[in-house]
Amino acid sequence: QGEMVELLCWDPIPTTTTTTTTTTLAASSTPASDWSSEEIFHGTVGVRVRDGLLMAHVDSRGWGYVCDDSFGSGDARAACAHLGYASSSYQIARRTGSSPVFVMDQLSCGASVDHLGECRFDTSHDCSQGEMVELLCWDPIPTTTTTTTTTTLAASSTPASDWSSEEIFHGTVGVRVRDGLLMAHVDSRGWGYVCDDSFGSGDARAACAHLGYASSSYQIARRTGSSPVFVMDQLSCGASVDHLGECRFD
């Protein structure tokens, strides 16, 4: 009865959740003239599509159109990548109306470029109304958000006898703490206590790591009461072990 282990764990190990979100904003079957994008800046260069026409914002020049001179499929790919899309198509826009303002000419983007600010281009131009670029982008590049959450469940100043943990299984071995006492679940034996024989600081660290905590303290529990059921004795955990199922025990 006097050979149970009183365990306290604190400093929860942060849990990281990664969420990948894909939003469909355009399809290859959409007429380019019907599609407009958000304004996306990378550094000082912004890109947007308005009614299918590719526009750029370069430094203090404000928004204007991209000229079709030397424009090719690699430039369309880079423009769509700038906007967050994996697929692209383009054509020269033969539209009439007011005189357009051009801010980018002779655009030339390398195969590995994902932002128009990384491309070569001229800000002077000899372009006219029929030389705008009609661009359509689709297949949004998935966006990944990683959130790290830390929850404080126990502190080193908490009396061990006041602390209980969740039941955490790794493989067939479960660990929990009830009223400060370390318990384990091994195969079909059910829940029982861990004996203090050979128990040390490395075993306490491994037990707390199993439960998701980075810090630990322990002592032998000198408690009286009903006869406890033991399911784990002679526990011996290596320095790199994070689950009790990876330790040696009887």
mmCIF file of C-alpha atoms in Angstrom:
data_model
loop_
_atom_site.group_PDB
_atom_site.id
_atom_site.type_symbol
_atom_site.label_atom_id
_atom_site.label_comp_id
_atom_site.label_asym_id
_atom_site.label_seq_id
_atom_site.Cartn_x
_atom_site.Cartn_y
_atom_site.Cartn_z
ATOM 1 C CA GLN A 1 0.000 0.000 0.000
ATOM 2 C CA GLY A 2 2.807 2.451 0.814
ATOM 3 C CA GLU A 3 4.559 1.895 -2.525
ATOM 4 C CA MET A 4 2.412 3.976 -4.847
ATOM 5 C CA VAL A 5 3.873 6.952 -6.770
ATOM 6 C CA GLU A 6 2.581 10.476 -6.229
ATOM 7 C CA LEU A 7 3.119 12.404 -9.458
ATOM 8 C CA LEU A 8 2.680 16.032 -10.443
ATOM 9 C CA CYS A 9 3.066 17.305 -14.018
ATOM 10 C CA TRP A 10 3.121 20.883 -15.315
ATOM 11 C CA ASP A 11 4.292 22.980 -18.282
ATOM 12 C CA PRO A 12 1.973 21.472 -20.915
ATOM 13 C CA ILE A 13 3.739 20.661 -24.163
ATOM 14 C CA PRO A 14 2.209 22.986 -26.806
ATOM 15 C CA THR A 15 -0.127 21.252 -29.238
ATOM 16 C CA THR A 16 0.081 22.299 -32.867
ATOM 17 C CA THR A 17 -2.891 22.079 -35.208
ATOM 18 C CA THR A 18 -2.373 22.579 -38.926
ATOM 19 C CA THR A 19 -5.406 23.394 -41.055
ATOM 20 C CA THR A 20 -5.253 23.517 -44.828
ATOM 21 C CA THR A 21 -8.059 25.468 -46.489
ATOM 22 C CA THR A 22 -8.846 25.511 -50.184
ATOM 23 C CA THR A 23 -11.394 27.987 -51.524
ATOM 24 C CA THR A 24 -12.624 27.839 -55.110
ATOM 25 C CA LEU A 25 -12.912 31.376 -56.488
ATOM 26 C CA ALA A 26 -12.754 30.755 -60.225
ATOM 27 C CA ALA A 27 -12.911 27.848 -62.657
ATOM 28 C CA SER A 28 -11.271 27.441 -66.039
ATOM 29 C CA SER A 29 -14.727 27.549 -67.645
ATOM 30 C CA THR A 30 -15.421 31.059 -66.303
ATOM 31 C CA PRO A 31 -15.236 33.777 -68.992
ATOM 32 C CA ALA A 32 -12.171 35.886 -68.152
ATOM 33 C CA SER A 33 -14.146 39.082 -68.631
ATOM 34 C CA ASP A 34 -16.465 38.024 -65.774
ATOM 35 C CA TRP A 35 -13.699 37.508 -63.241
ATOM 36 C CA SER A 36 -12.100 39.912 -60.778
ATOM 37 C CA SER A 37 -9.612 39.108 -58.029
ATOM 38 C CA GLU A 38 -8.568 40.573 -54.718
ATOM 39 C CA GLU A 39 -5.697 43.063 -54.573
ATOM 40 C CA ILE A 40 -2.595 41.163 -53.436
ATOM 41 C CA PHE A 41 0.686 42.882 -52.573
ATOM 42 C CA HIS A 42 4.079 41.214 -52.230
ATOM 43 C CA GLY A 43 6.565 43.873 -51.254
ATOM 44 C CA THR A 44 5.900 47.072 -53.203
ATOM 45 C CA VAL A 45 4.211 45.380 -56.154
ATOM 46 C CA GLY A 46 0.486 44.703 -56.132
ATOM 47 C CA VAL A 47 -1.564 42.656 -58.582
ATOM 48 C CA ARG A 48 -5.288 42.513 -59.222
ATOM 49 C CA VAL A 49 -7.667 41.515 -62.014
ATOM 50 C CA ARG A 50 -10.633 43.764 -62.819
ATOM 51 C CA ASP A 51 -13.258 42.465 -65.251
ATOM 52 C CA GLY A 52 -10.651 40.054 -66.563
ATOM 53 C CA LEU A 53 -7.912 42.649 -67.158
ATOM 54 C CA LEU A 54 -4.545 42.253 -65.426
ATOM 55 C CA MET A 55 -3.465 45.307 -63.439
ATOM 56 C CA ALA A 56 -0.419 46.094 -61.325
ATOM 57 C CA HIS A 57 0.577 48.630 -58.674
ATOM 58 C CA VAL A 58 4.258 49.600 -58.788
ATOM 59 C CA ASP A 59 5.673 51.807 -56.021
ATOM 60 C CA SER A 60 3.939 55.215 -56.040
ATOM 61 C CA ARG A 61 2.646 54.965 -59.607
ATOM 62 C CA GLY A 62 -0.708 53.632 -58.509
ATOM 63 C CA TRP A 63 -2.807 51.053 -60.326
ATOM 64 C CA GLY A 64 -2.527 50.584 -64.055
ATOM 65 C CA TYR A 65 -2.634 47.896 -66.701
ATOM 66 C CA VAL A 66 0.009 45.381 -67.714
ATOM 67 C CA CYS A 67 0.938 45.658 -71.393
ATOM 68 C CA ASP A 68 0.934 42.587 -73.615
ATOM 69 C CA ASP A 69 4.390 43.285 -75.123
ATOM 70 C CA SER A 70 6.477 40.095 -74.601
ATOM 71 C CA PHE A 71 3.765 38.706 -72.296
ATOM 72 C CA GLY A 72 3.665 34.900 -72.293
ATOM 73 C CA SER A 73 2.405 31.860 -70.426
ATOM 74 C CA GLY A 74 5.187 32.076 -67.821
ATOM 75 C CA ASP A 75 4.145 35.620 -66.980
ATOM 76 C CA ALA A 76 0.496 34.553 -66.691
ATOM 77 C CA ARG A 77 1.562 31.743 -64.347
ATOM 78 C CA ALA A 78 3.564 34.164 -62.184
ATOM 79 C CA ALA A 79 0.710 36.683 -62.063
ATOM 80 C CA CYS A 80 -1.742 33.990 -60.956
ATOM 81 C CA ALA A 81 0.761 32.633 -58.414
ATOM 82 C CA HIS A 82 1.057 36.184 -57.046
ATOM 83 C CA LEU A 83 -2.709 36.084 -56.547
ATOM 84 C CA GLY A 84 -2.599 32.615 -54.966
ATOM 85 C CA TYR A 85 -3.589 30.396 -57.897
ATOM 86 C CA ALA A 86 -1.879 27.428 -59.501
ATOM 87 C CA SER A 87 -3.459 27.533 -62.982
ATOM 88 C CA SER A 88 -3.757 30.298 -65.545
ATOM 89 C CA SER A 89 -4.814 31.246 -69.040
ATOM 90 C CA TYR A 90 -4.517 34.520 -70.892
ATOM 91 C CA GLN A 91 -5.209 36.298 -74.137
ATOM 92 C CA ILE A 92 -4.704 39.771 -75.529
ATOM 93 C CA ALA A 93 -7.678 41.965 -74.676
ATOM 94 C CA ARG A 94 -9.048 43.660 -77.762
ATOM 95 C CA ARG A 95 -11.353 46.058 -75.957
ATOM 96 C CA THR A 96 -12.418 49.577 -76.817
ATOM 97 C CA GLY A 97 -13.186 52.482 -74.524
ATOM 98 C CA SER A 98 -11.252 55.154 -72.639
ATOM 99 C CA SER A 99 -7.465 55.311 -72.889
ATOM 100 C CA PRO A 100 -5.924 52.885 -70.363
ATOM 101 C CA VAL A 101 -3.004 53.784 -68.083
ATOM 102 C CA PHE A 102 -0.130 51.289 -68.293
ATOM 103 C CA VAL A 103 2.379 50.836 -65.462
ATOM 104 C CA MET A 104 4.158 47.654 -66.566
ATOM 105 C CA ASP A 105 5.594 46.703 -69.959
ATOM 106 C CA GLN A 106 7.969 44.041 -71.313
ATOM 107 C CA LEU A 107 7.168 41.762 -68.358
ATOM 108 C CA SER A 108 9.517 38.767 -68.127
ATOM 109 C CA CYS A 109 9.152 36.220 -65.305
ATOM 110 C CA GLY A 110 11.437 33.259 -64.673
ATOM 111 C CA ALA A 111 10.116 29.728 -64.235
ATOM 112 C CA SER A 112 10.523 29.768 -60.435
ATOM 113 C CA VAL A 113 9.031 33.225 -59.849
ATOM 114 C CA ASP A 114 5.836 33.466 -57.791
ATOM 115 C CA HIS A 115 5.507 37.263 -57.445
ATOM 116 C CA LEU A 116 5.580 39.901 -60.171
ATOM 117 C CA GLY A 117 7.990 41.960 -58.061
ATOM 118 C CA GLU A 118 10.610 39.271 -58.782
ATOM 119 C CA CYS A 119 10.176 39.656 -62.568
ATOM 120 C CA ARG A 120 11.900 42.044 -64.979
ATOM 121 C CA PHE A 121 9.723 44.793 -66.441
ATOM 122 C CA ASP A 122 9.747 48.372 -67.696
ATOM 123 C CA THR A 123 7.604 51.129 -66.266
ATOM 124 C CA SER A 124 7.892 53.182 -69.466
ATOM 125 C CA HIS A 125 5.849 51.854 -72.382
ATOM 126 C CA ASP A 126 4.636 52.305 -75.942
ATOM 127 C CA CYS A 127 1.320 50.488 -75.406
ATOM 128 C CA SER A 128 -2.144 51.414 -76.577
ATOM 129 C CA GLN A 129 -5.740 50.460 -75.826
ATOM 130 C CA GLY A 130 -5.725 47.081 -77.569
ATOM 131 C CA GLU A 131 -2.650 45.798 -75.732
ATOM 132 C CA MET A 132 -4.061 44.928 -72.323
ATOM 133 C CA VAL A 133 -3.865 41.360 -70.978
ATOM 134 C CA GLU A 134 -6.988 39.354 -70.197
ATOM 135 C CA LEU A 135 -6.131 36.904 -67.398
ATOM 136 C CA LEU A 136 -8.021 34.067 -65.737
ATOM 137 C CA CYS A 137 -6.697 32.173 -62.690
ATOM 138 C CA TRP A 138 -8.062 29.025 -61.028
ATOM 139 C CA ASP A 139 -7.022 26.124 -58.774
ATOM 140 C CA PRO A 140 -6.361 28.159 -55.598
ATOM 141 C CA ILE A 141 -3.112 27.235 -53.886
ATOM 142 C CA PRO A 142 -4.117 25.757 -50.483
ATOM 143 C CA THR A 143 -3.422 28.035 -47.531
ATOM 144 C CA THR A 144 -2.067 26.409 -44.402
ATOM 145 C CA THR A 145 -2.640 27.869 -40.955
ATOM 146 C CA THR A 146 -0.723 26.501 -37.991
ATOM 147 C CA THR A 147 -2.067 27.227 -34.521
ATOM 148 C CA THR A 148 -0.115 26.405 -31.391
ATOM 149 C CA THR A 149 -2.221 26.140 -28.237
ATOM 150 C CA THR A 150 -0.885 25.929 -24.710
ATOM 151 C CA THR A 151 -3.270 25.151 -21.855
ATOM 152 C CA THR A 152 -2.149 25.359 -18.252
ATOM 153 C CA LEU A 153 -3.652 22.457 -16.302
ATOM 154 C CA ALA A 154 -1.293 22.237 -13.342
ATOM 155 C CA ALA A 155 1.527 24.243 -11.770
ATOM 156 C CA SER A 156 4.510 23.113 -9.737
ATOM 157 C CA SER A 157 2.988 24.792 -6.660
ATOM 158 C CA THR A 158 -0.141 22.597 -6.825
ATOM 159 C CA PRO A 159 -0.229 19.881 -4.139
ATOM 160 C CA ALA A 160 0.124 16.568 -5.984
ATOM 161 C CA SER A 161 -2.746 15.059 -4.006
ATOM 162 C CA ASP A 162 -5.066 17.724 -5.469
ATOM 163 C CA TRP A 163 -4.251 16.972 -9.100
ATOM 164 C CA SER A 164 -5.825 14.539 -11.544
ATOM 165 C CA SER A 165 -5.132 14.222 -15.266
ATOM 166 C CA GLU A 166 -6.951 12.992 -18.325
ATOM 167 C CA GLU A 167 -6.575 9.384 -19.447
ATOM 168 C CA ILE A 168 -4.052 9.307 -22.308
ATOM 169 C CA PHE A 169 -3.319 6.186 -24.364
ATOM 170 C CA HIS A 170 -0.351 5.605 -26.634
ATOM 171 C CA GLY A 171 -0.735 2.200 -28.199
ATOM 172 C CA THR A 172 -2.024 -0.291 -25.624
ATOM 173 C CA VAL A 173 -0.660 1.558 -22.590
ATOM 174 C CA GLY A 174 -2.710 4.234 -20.882
ATOM 175 C CA VAL A 175 -1.637 6.658 -18.167
ATOM 176 C CA ARG A 176 -3.637 8.802 -15.798
ATOM 177 C CA VAL A 177 -3.240 10.500 -12.426
ATOM 178 C CA ARG A 178 -6.027 10.284 -9.859
ATOM 179 C CA ASP A 179 -5.771 12.418 -6.720
ATOM 180 C CA GLY A 180 -2.039 12.630 -7.322
ATOM 181 C CA LEU A 181 -1.450 8.876 -7.745
ATOM 182 C CA LEU A 182 0.097 7.551 -10.957
ATOM 183 C CA MET A 183 -1.937 4.824 -12.624
ATOM 184 C CA ALA A 184 -1.484 2.775 -15.801
ATOM 185 C CA HIS A 185 -3.600 0.621 -18.075
ATOM 186 C CA VAL A 186 -1.699 -2.286 -19.642
ATOM 187 C CA ASP A 187 -3.432 -4.428 -22.289
ATOM 188 C CA SER A 188 -6.468 -6.150 -20.771
ATOM 189 C CA ARG A 189 -5.372 -5.791 -17.142
ATOM 190 C CA GLY A 190 -7.373 -2.611 -16.649
ATOM 191 C CA TRP A 191 -6.361 0.349 -14.544
ATOM 192 C CA GLY A 192 -4.025 -0.056 -11.601
ATOM 193 C CA TYR A 193 -1.224 1.720 -9.778
ATOM 194 C CA VAL A 194 2.441 2.023 -10.681
ATOM 195 C CA CYS A 195 4.726 0.643 -7.964
ATOM 196 C CA ASP A 196 7.590 2.772 -6.670
ATOM 197 C CA ASP A 197 10.199 -0.013 -6.990
ATOM 198 C CA SER A 198 13.110 1.434 -9.025
ATOM 199 C CA PHE A 199 10.960 4.477 -9.903
ATOM 200 C CA GLY A 200 13.060 7.591 -10.558
ATOM 201 C CA SER A 201 13.047 11.068 -12.056
ATOM 202 C CA GLY A 202 13.429 9.714 -15.590
ATOM 203 C CA ASP A 203 10.311 7.599 -15.139
ATOM 204 C CA ALA A 204 8.399 10.603 -13.785
ATOM 205 C CA ARG A 205 9.513 12.644 -16.810
ATOM 206 C CA ALA A 206 8.357 9.898 -19.201
ATOM 207 C CA ALA A 207 4.993 9.547 -17.429
ATOM 208 C CA CYS A 208 4.381 13.302 -17.642
ATOM 209 C CA ALA A 209 5.496 13.370 -21.289
ATOM 210 C CA HIS A 210 2.974 10.564 -21.945
ATOM 211 C CA LEU A 211 0.335 12.912 -20.512
ATOM 212 C CA GLY A 212 1.584 15.886 -22.548
ATOM 213 C CA TYR A 213 3.664 17.744 -19.978
ATOM 214 C CA ALA A 214 7.274 18.885 -20.006
ATOM 215 C CA SER A 215 7.952 19.136 -16.256
ATOM 216 C CA SER A 216 7.467 16.652 -13.423
ATOM 217 C CA SER A 217 8.007 15.941 -9.764
ATOM 218 C CA TYR A 218 7.281 12.819 -7.738
ATOM 219 C CA GLN A 219 7.457 11.258 -4.331
ATOM 220 C CA ILE A 220 6.508 7.962 -2.728
ATOM 221 C CA ALA A 221 2.894 8.061 -1.583
ATOM 222 C CA ARG A 222 2.575 7.082 2.085
ATOM 223 C CA ARG A 223 -1.187 6.736 2.133
ATOM 224 C CA THR A 224 -3.439 4.362 4.005
ATOM 225 C CA GLY A 225 -6.728 2.834 2.930
ATOM 226 C CA SER A 226 -7.938 -0.093 0.860
ATOM 227 C CA SER A 227 -5.449 -2.468 -0.765
ATOM 228 C CA PRO A 228 -4.322 -1.013 -4.125
ATOM 229 C CA VAL A 229 -4.108 -3.018 -7.335
ATOM 230 C CA PHE A 230 -0.701 -2.694 -9.059
ATOM 231 C CA VAL A 231 -0.262 -3.303 -12.794
ATOM 232 C CA MET A 232 3.257 -1.961 -13.327
ATOM 233 C CA ASP A 233 6.458 -2.580 -11.338
ATOM 234 C CA GLN A 234 10.198 -2.013 -11.876
ATOM 235 C CA LEU A 235 9.485 0.745 -14.385
ATOM 236 C CA SER A 236 12.608 1.832 -16.273
ATOM 237 C CA CYS A 237 12.384 4.547 -18.965
ATOM 238 C CA GLY A 238 15.242 5.727 -21.156
ATOM 239 C CA ALA A 239 16.170 9.389 -21.531
ATOM 240 C CA SER A 240 14.508 9.736 -24.940
ATOM 241 C CA VAL A 241 11.265 7.938 -24.074
ATOM 242 C CA ASP A 242 8.002 9.917 -24.200
ATOM 243 C CA HIS A 243 5.443 7.101 -23.640
ATOM 244 C CA LEU A 244 5.384 4.503 -20.875
ATOM 245 C CA GLY A 245 4.719 1.814 -23.464
ATOM 246 C CA GLU A 246 8.312 2.341 -24.650
ATOM 247 C CA CYS A 247 9.725 1.678 -21.163
ATOM 248 C CA ARG A 248 10.700 -1.620 -19.548
ATOM 249 C CA PHE A 249 8.487 -2.824 -16.728
ATOM 250 C CA ASP A 250 7.137 -5.930 -15.019
#
